[in-house]
mmCIF file of C-alpha atoms in Angstrom:
data_model
loop_
_atom_site.group_PDB
_atom_site.id
_atom_site.type_symbol
_atom_site.label_atom_id
_atom_site.label_comp_id
_atom_site.label_asym_id
_atom_site.label_seq_id
_atom_site.Cartn_x
_atom_site.Cartn_y
_atom_site.Cartn_z
ATOM 1 C CA UNK A 5 0.000 0.000 0.000
ATOM 2 C CA UNK A 6 1.312 3.428 -0.904
ATOM 3 C CA UNK A 7 0.146 6.701 0.569
ATOM 4 C CA UNK A 8 -0.876 9.680 -1.487
ATOM 5 C CA UNK A 9 0.982 12.573 0.008
ATOM 6 C CA UNK A 10 0.085 16.071 -0.984
ATOM 7 C CA UNK A 11 2.534 17.789 1.250
ATOM 8 C CA UNK A 12 0.591 19.472 3.903
ATOM 9 C CA UNK A 13 -2.555 17.884 4.821
ATOM 10 C CA UNK A 14 -4.157 14.869 3.367
ATOM 11 C CA UNK A 15 -2.915 11.306 2.599
ATOM 12 C CA UNK A 16 -4.956 8.534 0.989
ATOM 13 C CA UNK A 17 -4.180 4.815 0.849
ATOM 14 C CA UNK A 18 -4.267 3.162 -2.585
ATOM 15 C CA UNK A 19 -3.099 -0.148 -3.959
ATOM 16 C CA UNK A 20 -0.054 0.767 -6.019
ATOM 17 C CA UNK A 21 3.165 -0.963 -6.944
ATOM 18 C CA UNK A 22 6.662 0.352 -7.691
ATOM 19 C CA UNK A 23 5.878 3.882 -6.555
ATOM 20 C CA UNK A 24 7.506 5.720 -3.691
ATOM 21 C CA UNK A 25 5.422 6.061 -0.510
ATOM 22 C CA UNK A 26 4.247 9.602 0.119
ATOM 23 C CA UNK A 27 2.837 11.109 3.262
ATOM 24 C CA UNK A 28 0.396 13.966 3.154
ATOM 25 C CA UNK A 29 -2.572 14.642 0.990
ATOM 26 C CA UNK A 30 -4.898 17.540 0.160
ATOM 27 C CA UNK A 31 -7.738 18.121 -2.212
ATOM 28 C CA UNK A 32 -10.918 20.272 -2.229
ATOM 29 C CA UNK A 33 -13.157 22.227 -4.648
ATOM 30 C CA UNK A 34 -13.010 24.934 -7.314
ATOM 31 C CA UNK A 35 -12.014 28.464 -6.562
ATOM 32 C CA UNK A 36 -11.617 31.633 -8.546
ATOM 33 C CA UNK A 37 -8.943 34.265 -8.798
ATOM 34 C CA UNK A 38 -8.688 37.825 -9.945
ATOM 35 C CA UNK A 39 -7.227 37.990 -13.449
ATOM 36 C CA UNK A 40 -4.058 39.997 -13.734
ATOM 37 C CA UNK A 41 -3.661 42.933 -16.109
ATOM 38 C CA UNK A 42 -1.302 42.126 -19.003
ATOM 39 C CA UNK A 43 2.125 43.549 -18.279
ATOM 40 C CA UNK A 44 5.482 43.476 -20.067
ATOM 41 C CA UNK A 45 7.199 42.233 -16.911
ATOM 42 C CA UNK A 46 5.179 39.016 -16.714
ATOM 43 C CA UNK A 47 2.947 36.926 -18.932
ATOM 44 C CA UNK A 48 -0.790 37.647 -18.643
ATOM 45 C CA UNK A 49 -1.460 33.999 -17.777
ATOM 46 C CA UNK A 50 0.016 34.816 -14.355
ATOM 47 C CA UNK A 51 -1.316 37.086 -11.629
ATOM 48 C CA UNK A 52 1.548 39.038 -10.063
ATOM 49 C CA UNK A 53 0.915 41.575 -7.298
ATOM 50 C CA UNK A 54 2.494 42.799 -4.074
ATOM 51 C CA UNK A 55 4.137 45.761 -2.446
ATOM 52 C CA UNK A 56 7.557 44.335 -3.406
ATOM 53 C CA UNK A 57 6.664 43.852 -7.048
ATOM 54 C CA UNK A 58 9.035 46.498 -8.407
ATOM 55 C CA UNK A 59 11.917 45.207 -6.251
ATOM 56 C CA UNK A 60 11.653 41.482 -6.860
ATOM 57 C CA UNK A 61 9.943 40.978 -10.216
ATOM 58 C CA UNK A 62 12.922 41.875 -12.487
ATOM 59 C CA UNK A 63 15.126 38.924 -11.410
ATOM 60 C CA UNK A 64 12.210 36.563 -12.163
ATOM 61 C CA UNK A 65 11.642 37.765 -15.746
ATOM 62 C CA UNK A 66 13.249 34.738 -17.404
ATOM 63 C CA UNK A 67 10.431 32.500 -16.147
ATOM 64 C CA UNK A 68 7.539 34.871 -15.602
ATOM 65 C CA UNK A 69 7.597 36.379 -19.096
ATOM 66 C CA UNK A 70 6.855 32.931 -20.484
ATOM 67 C CA UNK A 71 3.261 31.630 -20.589
ATOM 68 C CA UNK A 72 2.292 29.109 -17.956
ATOM 69 C CA UNK A 73 1.775 25.886 -19.927
ATOM 70 C CA UNK A 74 0.269 23.111 -17.779
ATOM 71 C CA UNK A 75 1.184 19.630 -18.991
ATOM 72 C CA UNK A 76 -1.492 18.216 -21.330
ATOM 73 C CA UNK A 77 -3.933 15.630 -19.974
ATOM 74 C CA UNK A 78 -2.575 15.722 -16.438
ATOM 75 C CA UNK A 79 -3.478 19.319 -15.607
ATOM 76 C CA UNK A 80 -7.008 19.289 -17.066
ATOM 77 C CA UNK A 81 -8.364 18.587 -13.575
ATOM 78 C CA UNK A 82 -6.942 19.917 -10.314
ATOM 79 C CA UNK A 83 -7.462 16.644 -8.462
ATOM 80 C CA UNK A 84 -5.762 14.646 -11.223
ATOM 81 C CA UNK A 85 -2.785 17.022 -11.170
ATOM 82 C CA UNK A 86 -2.563 16.960 -7.390
ATOM 83 C CA UNK A 87 -2.691 13.171 -7.206
ATOM 84 C CA UNK A 88 -0.349 12.678 -10.166
ATOM 85 C CA UNK A 89 2.307 14.891 -8.616
ATOM 86 C CA UNK A 90 2.084 13.007 -5.360
ATOM 87 C CA UNK A 91 2.166 9.457 -6.707
ATOM 88 C CA UNK A 92 3.955 9.562 -10.030
ATOM 89 C CA UNK A 93 6.490 12.387 -9.848
ATOM 90 C CA UNK A 94 10.002 10.981 -9.504
ATOM 91 C CA UNK A 95 11.617 11.204 -6.071
ATOM 92 C CA UNK A 96 15.246 12.403 -6.283
ATOM 93 C CA UNK A 97 17.809 10.172 -4.627
ATOM 94 C CA UNK A 98 19.432 12.345 -1.979
ATOM 95 C CA UNK A 99 21.506 10.972 0.895
ATOM 96 C CA UNK A 100 20.540 12.660 4.137
ATOM 97 C CA UNK A 101 22.128 12.761 7.579
ATOM 98 C CA UNK A 102 19.678 13.099 10.461
ATOM 99 C CA UNK A 103 20.172 15.315 13.488
ATOM 100 C CA UNK A 104 17.630 15.034 16.308
ATOM 101 C CA UNK A 105 17.184 18.379 18.005
ATOM 102 C CA UNK A 106 15.873 18.428 21.577
ATOM 103 C CA UNK A 107 13.986 21.678 22.072
ATOM 104 C CA UNK A 108 13.340 23.659 25.220
ATOM 105 C CA UNK A 109 10.104 21.944 26.314
ATOM 106 C CA UNK A 110 11.670 18.478 25.949
ATOM 107 C CA UNK A 111 10.173 17.800 22.531
ATOM 108 C CA UNK A 112 12.206 16.637 19.548
ATOM 109 C CA UNK A 113 12.340 17.558 15.875
ATOM 110 C CA UNK A 114 14.421 15.902 13.161
ATOM 111 C CA UNK A 115 16.709 17.926 10.906
ATOM 112 C CA UNK A 116 17.832 16.133 7.748
ATOM 113 C CA UNK A 117 20.992 17.649 6.296
ATOM 114 C CA UNK A 118 22.516 16.535 3.003
ATOM 115 C CA UNK A 119 25.216 13.996 3.744
ATOM 116 C CA UNK A 120 28.715 15.372 3.153
ATOM 117 C CA UNK A 121 27.722 19.033 2.815
ATOM 118 C CA UNK A 122 29.271 19.901 6.173
ATOM 119 C CA UNK A 123 32.678 19.128 4.646
ATOM 120 C CA UNK A 124 32.030 19.969 0.990
ATOM 121 C CA UNK A 125 30.549 23.454 1.364
ATOM 122 C CA UNK A 126 32.196 26.569 2.825
ATOM 123 C CA UNK A 127 30.944 27.708 6.252
ATOM 124 C CA UNK A 128 29.327 30.803 4.724
ATOM 125 C CA UNK A 129 27.264 28.862 2.151
ATOM 126 C CA UNK A 130 23.666 30.110 2.442
ATOM 127 C CA UNK A 131 21.353 27.812 4.408
ATOM 128 C CA UNK A 132 17.903 26.869 3.144
ATOM 129 C CA UNK A 133 15.504 25.508 5.787
ATOM 130 C CA UNK A 134 12.673 23.475 4.234
ATOM 131 C CA UNK A 135 9.289 23.113 5.970
ATOM 132 C CA UNK A 136 7.049 20.414 4.462
ATOM 133 C CA UNK A 137 3.302 20.309 5.052
ATOM 134 C CA UNK A 138 1.222 18.422 7.588
ATOM 135 C CA UNK A 139 2.508 14.833 7.941
ATOM 136 C CA UNK A 140 5.034 15.601 5.179
ATOM 137 C CA UNK A 141 8.766 15.166 5.551
ATOM 138 C CA UNK A 142 12.111 14.645 3.884
ATOM 139 C CA UNK A 143 10.878 11.460 2.210
ATOM 140 C CA UNK A 144 8.575 13.444 -0.102
ATOM 141 C CA UNK A 145 9.425 14.521 -3.643
ATOM 142 C CA UNK A 146 8.836 18.272 -3.313
ATOM 143 C CA UNK A 147 11.441 19.010 -0.582
ATOM 144 C CA UNK A 148 13.884 16.670 -2.305
ATOM 145 C CA UNK A 149 13.591 18.549 -5.597
ATOM 146 C CA UNK A 150 14.217 21.784 -3.752
ATOM 147 C CA UNK A 151 17.258 20.226 -2.071
ATOM 148 C CA UNK A 152 18.583 19.233 -5.507
ATOM 149 C CA UNK A 153 18.001 22.701 -6.930
ATOM 150 C CA UNK A 154 19.610 24.420 -3.922
ATOM 151 C CA UNK A 155 22.667 22.148 -3.978
ATOM 152 C CA UNK A 156 23.220 22.898 -7.673
ATOM 153 C CA UNK A 157 23.617 26.556 -6.658
ATOM 154 C CA UNK A 158 26.019 25.817 -3.790
ATOM 155 C CA UNK A 159 23.436 26.178 -1.000
ATOM 156 C CA UNK A 160 23.241 24.102 2.166
ATOM 157 C CA UNK A 161 19.726 22.629 2.559
ATOM 158 C CA UNK A 162 18.099 21.088 5.619
ATOM 159 C CA UNK A 163 14.623 19.610 5.985
ATOM 160 C CA UNK A 164 12.813 20.459 9.209
ATOM 161 C CA UNK A 165 10.666 17.412 10.072
ATOM 162 C CA UNK A 166 8.108 18.439 12.692
ATOM 163 C CA UNK A 167 7.318 16.300 15.736
ATOM 164 C CA UNK A 168 6.124 12.881 14.590
ATOM 165 C CA UNK A 169 6.628 13.664 10.873
ATOM 166 C CA UNK A 170 9.187 11.958 8.664
ATOM 167 C CA UNK A 171 9.739 9.430 11.490
ATOM 168 C CA UNK A 172 10.787 12.236 13.800
ATOM 169 C CA UNK A 173 10.623 10.995 17.408
ATOM 170 C CA UNK A 174 7.920 12.213 19.776
ATOM 171 C CA UNK A 175 9.318 12.670 23.281
ATOM 172 C CA UNK A 176 6.579 14.707 25.008
ATOM 173 C CA UNK A 177 2.752 14.535 24.965
ATOM 174 C CA UNK A 178 2.560 17.280 22.328
ATOM 175 C CA UNK A 179 2.676 17.225 18.565
ATOM 176 C CA UNK A 180 2.783 20.423 16.533
ATOM 177 C CA UNK A 181 0.063 22.671 15.171
ATOM 178 C CA UNK A 182 -0.680 25.403 12.665
ATOM 179 C CA UNK A 183 -0.379 27.950 15.485
ATOM 180 C CA UNK A 184 2.899 26.840 17.059
ATOM 181 C CA UNK A 185 6.101 28.583 15.933
ATOM 182 C CA UNK A 186 8.307 27.683 18.901
ATOM 183 C CA UNK A 187 10.034 24.789 17.149
ATOM 184 C CA UNK A 188 10.717 26.910 14.075
ATOM 185 C CA UNK A 189 12.292 29.580 16.242
ATOM 186 C CA UNK A 190 14.633 27.027 17.830
ATOM 187 C CA UNK A 191 15.533 25.407 14.503
ATOM 188 C CA UNK A 192 16.517 28.788 13.057
ATOM 189 C CA UNK A 193 18.565 29.611 16.156
ATOM 190 C CA UNK A 194 20.302 26.235 16.010
ATOM 191 C CA UNK A 195 21.169 26.526 12.303
ATOM 192 C CA UNK A 196 22.518 30.037 12.881
ATOM 193 C CA UNK A 197 24.682 28.966 15.796
ATOM 194 C CA UNK A 198 26.014 26.019 13.821
ATOM 195 C CA UNK A 199 26.920 28.157 10.766
ATOM 196 C CA UNK A 200 27.246 31.719 12.085
ATOM 197 C CA UNK A 201 28.796 33.038 8.863
ATOM 198 C CA UNK A 202 25.882 31.952 6.671
ATOM 199 C CA UNK A 203 22.694 33.758 5.699
ATOM 200 C CA UNK A 204 19.494 31.882 6.501
ATOM 201 C CA UNK A 205 16.450 31.425 4.250
ATOM 202 C CA UNK A 206 13.334 29.244 4.373
ATOM 203 C CA UNK A 207 11.000 27.597 1.857
ATOM 204 C CA UNK A 208 7.703 26.143 3.011
ATOM 205 C CA UNK A 209 4.709 24.276 1.669
ATOM 206 C CA UNK A 210 1.039 24.160 2.670
ATOM 207 C CA UNK A 211 0.610 23.940 6.461
ATOM 208 C CA UNK A 212 4.369 24.434 6.782
ATOM 209 C CA UNK A 213 3.885 27.707 4.880
ATOM 210 C CA UNK A 214 1.213 28.801 7.352
ATOM 211 C CA UNK A 215 3.622 28.122 10.218
ATOM 212 C CA UNK A 216 6.492 29.944 8.488
ATOM 213 C CA UNK A 217 4.465 33.088 7.748
ATOM 214 C CA UNK A 218 3.206 33.151 11.344
ATOM 215 C CA UNK A 219 6.838 32.920 12.463
ATOM 216 C CA UNK A 220 7.842 35.789 10.164
ATOM 217 C CA UNK A 221 5.053 37.946 11.563
ATOM 218 C CA UNK A 222 5.878 37.095 15.165
ATOM 219 C CA UNK A 223 9.565 37.879 14.685
ATOM 220 C CA UNK A 224 8.822 40.958 12.550
ATOM 221 C CA UNK A 225 11.849 43.336 12.585
ATOM 222 C CA UNK A 226 13.872 40.855 14.662
ATOM 223 C CA UNK A 227 13.562 38.008 12.146
ATOM 224 C CA UNK A 228 17.005 36.450 11.546
ATOM 225 C CA UNK A 229 16.060 35.095 8.104
ATOM 226 C CA UNK A 230 17.218 36.952 4.994
ATOM 227 C CA UNK A 231 14.256 35.819 2.895
ATOM 228 C CA UNK A 232 11.424 33.294 2.714
ATOM 229 C CA UNK A 233 9.108 31.533 0.274
ATOM 230 C CA UNK A 234 5.551 30.301 0.879
ATOM 231 C CA UNK A 235 3.955 27.759 -1.489
ATOM 232 C CA UNK A 236 0.317 26.550 -1.479
ATOM 233 C CA UNK A 237 -0.327 28.403 1.767
ATOM 234 C CA UNK A 238 -3.899 27.971 3.103
ATOM 235 C CA UNK A 239 -3.609 31.463 4.708
ATOM 236 C CA UNK A 240 -7.114 31.206 6.241
ATOM 237 C CA UNK A 241 -7.676 27.831 7.899
ATOM 238 C CA UNK A 242 -11.382 28.496 8.355
ATOM 239 C CA UNK A 243 -11.800 28.778 4.585
ATOM 240 C CA UNK A 244 -9.428 25.887 3.917
ATOM 241 C CA UNK A 245 -11.268 23.489 6.219
ATOM 242 C CA UNK A 246 -14.600 24.591 4.802
ATOM 243 C CA UNK A 247 -13.372 23.566 1.350
ATOM 244 C CA UNK A 248 -11.912 20.388 2.775
ATOM 245 C CA UNK A 249 -15.322 19.078 3.829
ATOM 246 C CA UNK A 250 -16.951 19.409 0.389
ATOM 247 C CA UNK A 251 -17.565 16.741 -2.218
ATOM 248 C CA UNK A 252 -14.529 14.733 -3.278
ATOM 249 C CA UNK A 253 -12.440 16.246 -0.518
ATOM 250 C CA UNK A 254 -14.229 14.216 2.131
ATOM 251 C CA UNK A 255 -12.270 11.222 0.845
ATOM 252 C CA UNK A 256 -9.048 12.996 1.708
ATOM 253 C CA UNK A 257 -10.364 14.173 5.048
ATOM 254 C CA UNK A 258 -10.981 10.588 6.114
ATOM 255 C CA UNK A 259 -7.668 9.415 4.655
ATOM 256 C CA UNK A 260 -5.642 12.092 6.432
ATOM 257 C CA UNK A 261 -7.429 11.402 9.701
ATOM 258 C CA UNK A 262 -6.406 7.775 9.338
ATOM 259 C CA UNK A 263 -2.795 8.803 8.712
ATOM 260 C CA UNK A 264 -2.729 11.056 11.758
ATOM 261 C CA UNK A 265 -4.243 8.263 13.874
ATOM 262 C CA UNK A 266 -1.428 5.948 12.818
ATOM 263 C CA UNK A 267 1.180 8.448 14.001
ATOM 264 C CA UNK A 268 -0.738 9.050 17.230
ATOM 265 C CA UNK A 269 -1.038 5.341 18.019
ATOM 266 C CA UNK A 270 2.752 4.940 17.877
ATOM 267 C CA UNK A 271 3.058 7.386 20.774
ATOM 268 C CA UNK A 272 -0.155 6.743 22.706
ATOM 269 C CA UNK A 273 1.686 5.818 25.921
ATOM 270 C CA UNK A 274 2.829 9.437 26.259
ATOM 271 C CA UNK A 275 -0.808 10.577 26.368
ATOM 272 C CA UNK A 276 -2.408 7.919 28.593
ATOM 273 C CA UNK A 277 -2.510 9.960 31.821
ATOM 274 C CA UNK A 278 -2.788 13.425 30.341
ATOM 275 C CA UNK A 279 -6.230 14.275 31.811
ATOM 276 C CA UNK A 280 -7.757 17.749 31.603
ATOM 277 C CA UNK A 281 -9.948 18.661 28.621
ATOM 278 C CA UNK A 282 -8.212 16.217 26.330
ATOM 279 C CA UNK A 283 -10.453 13.677 24.638
ATOM 280 C CA UNK A 284 -7.970 10.943 23.819
ATOM 281 C CA UNK A 285 -10.596 8.418 22.599
ATOM 282 C CA UNK A 286 -11.897 11.011 20.100
ATOM 283 C CA UNK A 287 -8.387 11.695 18.797
ATOM 284 C CA UNK A 288 -7.521 7.995 18.702
ATOM 285 C CA UNK A 289 -10.631 7.161 16.662
ATOM 286 C CA UNK A 290 -10.818 10.361 14.600
ATOM 287 C CA UNK A 291 -12.787 9.950 11.384
ATOM 288 C CA UNK A 292 -12.074 13.545 10.308
ATOM 289 C CA UNK A 293 -9.164 15.890 10.881
ATOM 290 C CA UNK A 294 -11.521 18.077 12.907
ATOM 291 C CA UNK A 295 -12.041 15.185 15.331
ATOM 292 C CA UNK A 296 -8.323 14.919 16.018
ATOM 293 C CA UNK A 297 -7.939 18.677 16.374
ATOM 294 C CA UNK A 298 -10.897 18.802 18.775
ATOM 295 C CA UNK A 299 -9.692 15.877 20.867
ATOM 296 C CA UNK A 300 -6.030 16.867 21.066
ATOM 297 C CA UNK A 301 -4.617 19.789 19.065
ATOM 298 C CA UNK A 302 -6.743 22.729 20.180
ATOM 299 C CA UNK A 303 -6.489 21.665 23.852
ATOM 300 C CA UNK A 304 -2.704 21.194 23.639
ATOM 301 C CA UNK A 305 -2.275 24.767 22.467
ATOM 302 C CA UNK A 306 -4.792 26.435 24.761
ATOM 303 C CA UNK A 307 -7.726 27.220 22.476
ATOM 304 C CA UNK A 308 -11.260 27.249 23.855
ATOM 305 C CA UNK A 309 -12.868 25.953 20.677
ATOM 306 C CA UNK A 310 -11.968 24.532 17.294
ATOM 307 C CA UNK A 311 -13.260 27.631 15.522
ATOM 308 C CA UNK A 312 -11.018 29.810 17.698
ATOM 309 C CA UNK A 313 -8.040 27.581 16.903
ATOM 310 C CA UNK A 314 -8.544 27.658 13.127
ATOM 311 C CA UNK A 315 -9.129 31.410 13.066
ATOM 312 C CA UNK A 316 -6.278 32.450 15.352
ATOM 313 C CA UNK A 317 -3.830 29.960 13.839
ATOM 314 C CA UNK A 318 -4.388 31.371 10.336
ATOM 315 C CA UNK A 319 -1.366 33.241 9.021
ATOM 316 C CA UNK A 320 -3.242 35.919 7.065
ATOM 317 C CA UNK A 321 -3.134 37.957 10.286
ATOM 318 C CA UNK A 322 0.673 37.911 10.095
ATOM 319 C CA UNK A 323 1.286 39.251 6.573
ATOM 320 C CA UNK A 324 1.212 42.907 7.657
ATOM 321 C CA UNK A 325 3.983 42.257 10.196
ATOM 322 C CA UNK A 326 6.419 40.542 7.791
ATOM 323 C CA UNK A 327 9.618 42.595 7.552
ATOM 324 C CA UNK A 328 11.813 40.416 5.331
ATOM 325 C CA UNK A 329 11.428 39.565 1.613
ATOM 326 C CA UNK A 330 8.612 37.042 1.168
ATOM 327 C CA UNK A 331 7.574 35.353 -2.082
ATOM 328 C CA UNK A 332 4.164 33.639 -2.089
ATOM 329 C CA UNK A 333 3.193 31.298 -4.945
ATOM 330 C CA UNK A 334 -0.333 29.917 -5.198
ATOM 331 C CA UNK A 335 -2.383 28.028 -7.807
ATOM 332 C CA UNK A 336 -5.768 29.527 -8.686
ATOM 333 C CA UNK A 337 -7.336 26.063 -8.775
ATOM 334 C CA UNK A 338 -5.747 24.730 -5.571
ATOM 335 C CA UNK A 339 -8.352 22.429 -4.008
ATOM 336 C CA UNK A 340 -6.961 22.727 -0.481
ATOM 337 C CA UNK A 341 -5.693 26.283 -0.285
ATOM 338 C CA UNK A 342 -8.535 28.176 -1.987
ATOM 339 C CA UNK A 343 -7.737 31.306 -3.962
ATOM 340 C CA UNK A 344 -10.443 33.240 -2.112
ATOM 341 C CA UNK A 345 -8.362 32.897 1.075
ATOM 342 C CA UNK A 346 -5.306 34.679 -0.370
ATOM 343 C CA UNK A 347 -4.847 37.961 1.553
ATOM 344 C CA UNK A 348 -4.296 40.053 -1.563
ATOM 345 C CA UNK A 349 -4.857 43.433 0.074
ATOM 346 C CA UNK A 350 -2.359 42.705 2.852
ATOM 347 C CA UNK A 351 0.241 41.428 0.353
ATOM 348 C CA UNK A 352 -0.320 44.470 -1.845
ATOM 349 C CA UNK A 353 0.165 46.779 1.142
ATOM 350 C CA UNK A 354 3.395 45.166 2.388
ATOM 351 C CA UNK A 355 6.528 46.426 0.608
ATOM 352 C CA UNK A 356 8.283 43.136 1.441
ATOM 353 C CA UNK A 357 5.781 40.765 -0.195
ATOM 354 C CA UNK A 358 5.328 39.446 -3.735
ATOM 355 C CA UNK A 359 2.490 37.129 -4.824
ATOM 356 C CA UNK A 360 2.410 34.960 -7.959
ATOM 357 C CA UNK A 361 -0.772 33.040 -8.823
ATOM 358 C CA UNK A 362 -0.684 30.439 -11.602
ATOM 359 C CA UNK A 363 -3.906 29.549 -13.445
ATOM 360 C CA UNK A 364 -3.476 25.848 -12.691
ATOM 361 C CA UNK A 365 -1.282 23.710 -10.476
ATOM 362 C CA UNK A 366 -3.588 21.940 -8.044
ATOM 363 C CA UNK A 367 -2.130 21.451 -4.587
ATOM 364 C CA UNK A 368 1.651 21.010 -4.702
ATOM 365 C CA UNK A 369 1.328 19.950 -8.311
ATOM 366 C CA UNK A 370 2.495 22.579 -10.813
ATOM 367 C CA UNK A 371 3.070 19.896 -13.439
ATOM 368 C CA UNK A 372 4.446 22.352 -15.982
ATOM 369 C CA UNK A 373 7.755 23.672 -17.200
ATOM 370 C CA UNK A 374 10.876 22.076 -18.633
ATOM 371 C CA UNK A 375 10.896 19.048 -16.329
ATOM 372 C CA UNK A 376 7.207 18.113 -16.565
ATOM 373 C CA UNK A 377 5.619 15.712 -16.054
ATOM 374 C CA UNK A 378 7.896 13.561 -13.874
ATOM 375 C CA UNK A 379 10.493 16.084 -12.792
ATOM 376 C CA UNK A 380 10.613 19.166 -10.590
ATOM 377 C CA UNK A 381 7.544 21.423 -10.327
ATOM 378 C CA UNK A 382 7.309 24.685 -12.293
ATOM 379 C CA UNK A 383 7.880 26.693 -9.102
ATOM 380 C CA UNK A 384 11.409 25.501 -8.293
ATOM 381 C CA UNK A 385 13.346 27.725 -10.768
ATOM 382 C CA UNK A 386 11.276 30.745 -9.710
ATOM 383 C CA UNK A 387 12.004 30.076 -6.050
ATOM 384 C CA UNK A 388 15.748 29.717 -6.597
ATOM 385 C CA UNK A 389 15.939 32.807 -8.836
ATOM 386 C CA UNK A 390 14.282 34.779 -6.029
ATOM 387 C CA UNK A 391 16.577 33.403 -3.333
ATOM 388 C CA UNK A 392 19.727 33.840 -5.434
ATOM 389 C CA UNK A 393 18.772 37.468 -6.035
ATOM 390 C CA UNK A 394 18.419 38.028 -2.299
ATOM 391 C CA UNK A 395 21.693 36.283 -1.499
ATOM 392 C CA UNK A 396 23.603 38.360 -4.029
ATOM 393 C CA UNK A 397 22.464 41.504 -2.265
ATOM 394 C CA UNK A 398 22.710 40.223 1.311
ATOM 395 C CA UNK A 399 26.107 39.209 2.568
ATOM 396 C CA UNK A 400 26.795 38.652 6.250
ATOM 397 C CA UNK A 401 29.472 40.772 7.836
ATOM 398 C CA UNK A 402 31.272 40.058 11.103
ATOM 399 C CA UNK A 403 29.413 41.491 14.064
ATOM 400 C CA UNK A 404 26.010 41.577 12.383
ATOM 401 C CA UNK A 405 23.010 40.914 14.626
ATOM 402 C CA UNK A 406 22.270 37.587 12.963
ATOM 403 C CA UNK A 407 25.840 36.456 13.586
ATOM 404 C CA UNK A 408 25.298 36.745 17.307
ATOM 405 C CA UNK A 409 22.056 34.742 17.351
ATOM 406 C CA UNK A 410 22.626 31.939 19.810
ATOM 407 C CA UNK A 411 20.711 28.777 20.534
ATOM 408 C CA UNK A 412 18.112 29.131 23.282
ATOM 409 C CA UNK A 413 19.022 28.023 26.746
ATOM 410 C CA UNK A 414 18.510 24.313 27.223
ATOM 411 C CA UNK A 415 18.801 23.434 23.517
ATOM 412 C CA UNK A 416 20.474 20.093 22.952
ATOM 413 C CA UNK A 417 20.998 17.929 19.904
ATOM 414 C CA UNK A 418 22.019 14.405 19.121
ATOM 415 C CA UNK A 419 23.038 12.705 15.882
ATOM 416 C CA UNK A 420 21.653 9.447 14.595
#
């Protein structure tokens, strides 16, 4: 049995042979987008807006002036494209070295660095932290393609596997959530302390993108990252979960709930005597993602209701506080991260933000471009062009504030 993994939220079990297992799956219903005015700096098939448009669009001209051509047959339907990308896209063979990072509350996350890069790259090589989506991890194709692209440019890449994801160990009775940025803060601090001469960047997908943008907003002017990219971000979890319960998407809701249950069952002994408002039987037998979030997630992170959790955990609140360069790429027909949830006004008002919306792409699909259909998604060259532009203009100097960023007190790590 292989699992359909659409990066951030929703896996489905299917009988398949010879395909790589994948971990997280999403899919929902149609959405619309505002058409962009034809412009010489990008092709009219793309919507391009944002307060940082004039600053960051020129280095992306080589890709954005070309029409977006979705791959024939596969991209005719957003669900087909989403599922194809998850099951049939090749998975690059990358050797990874795992570092288990014990964070301040006793929890553990897994950082997967490319094997040999510690010796092969200079200490000031830029670092790219990759945040997969819900239940996603370093085993999935989309972070591995980004690793490959980054390495070809001389970057040091590391995948941040959240608690319980990508076989990351769970050492406390707490997983992670859309609202929790504490682990991200400690991962950034750890990477900076390990390579103090390097600039730090982050690329994120789906729920990982929601977490990253919340982190950027929370850190605001103090953010130690030099730039960030958000892909397939749900932005508004209320809207995203509303779409998730419609029509075909109910299949994915049940499938993802089953996947989350499997992870939870591996660590059930940690939760046996937890007490309080927790409803462990509901979480253990969740038929929908909402059931798991009601039984465990929203209580773990102090929310009074599920509606409060989804609303307050949504990252659209954070866009106005982002103070570093941020590129957001969305697909107009994304079934999980609906186009109506994109905070266009906030992105337009923030001089640090740029938004690109493709007419098709599904969720984490983007089966288009030179490497379609089995290779890297259309977004990867755009992402690296953006990051390379930032790195060329942002060089660390001794004594800079980011150089002095130290790991939080009580931070420990172990290698396996």
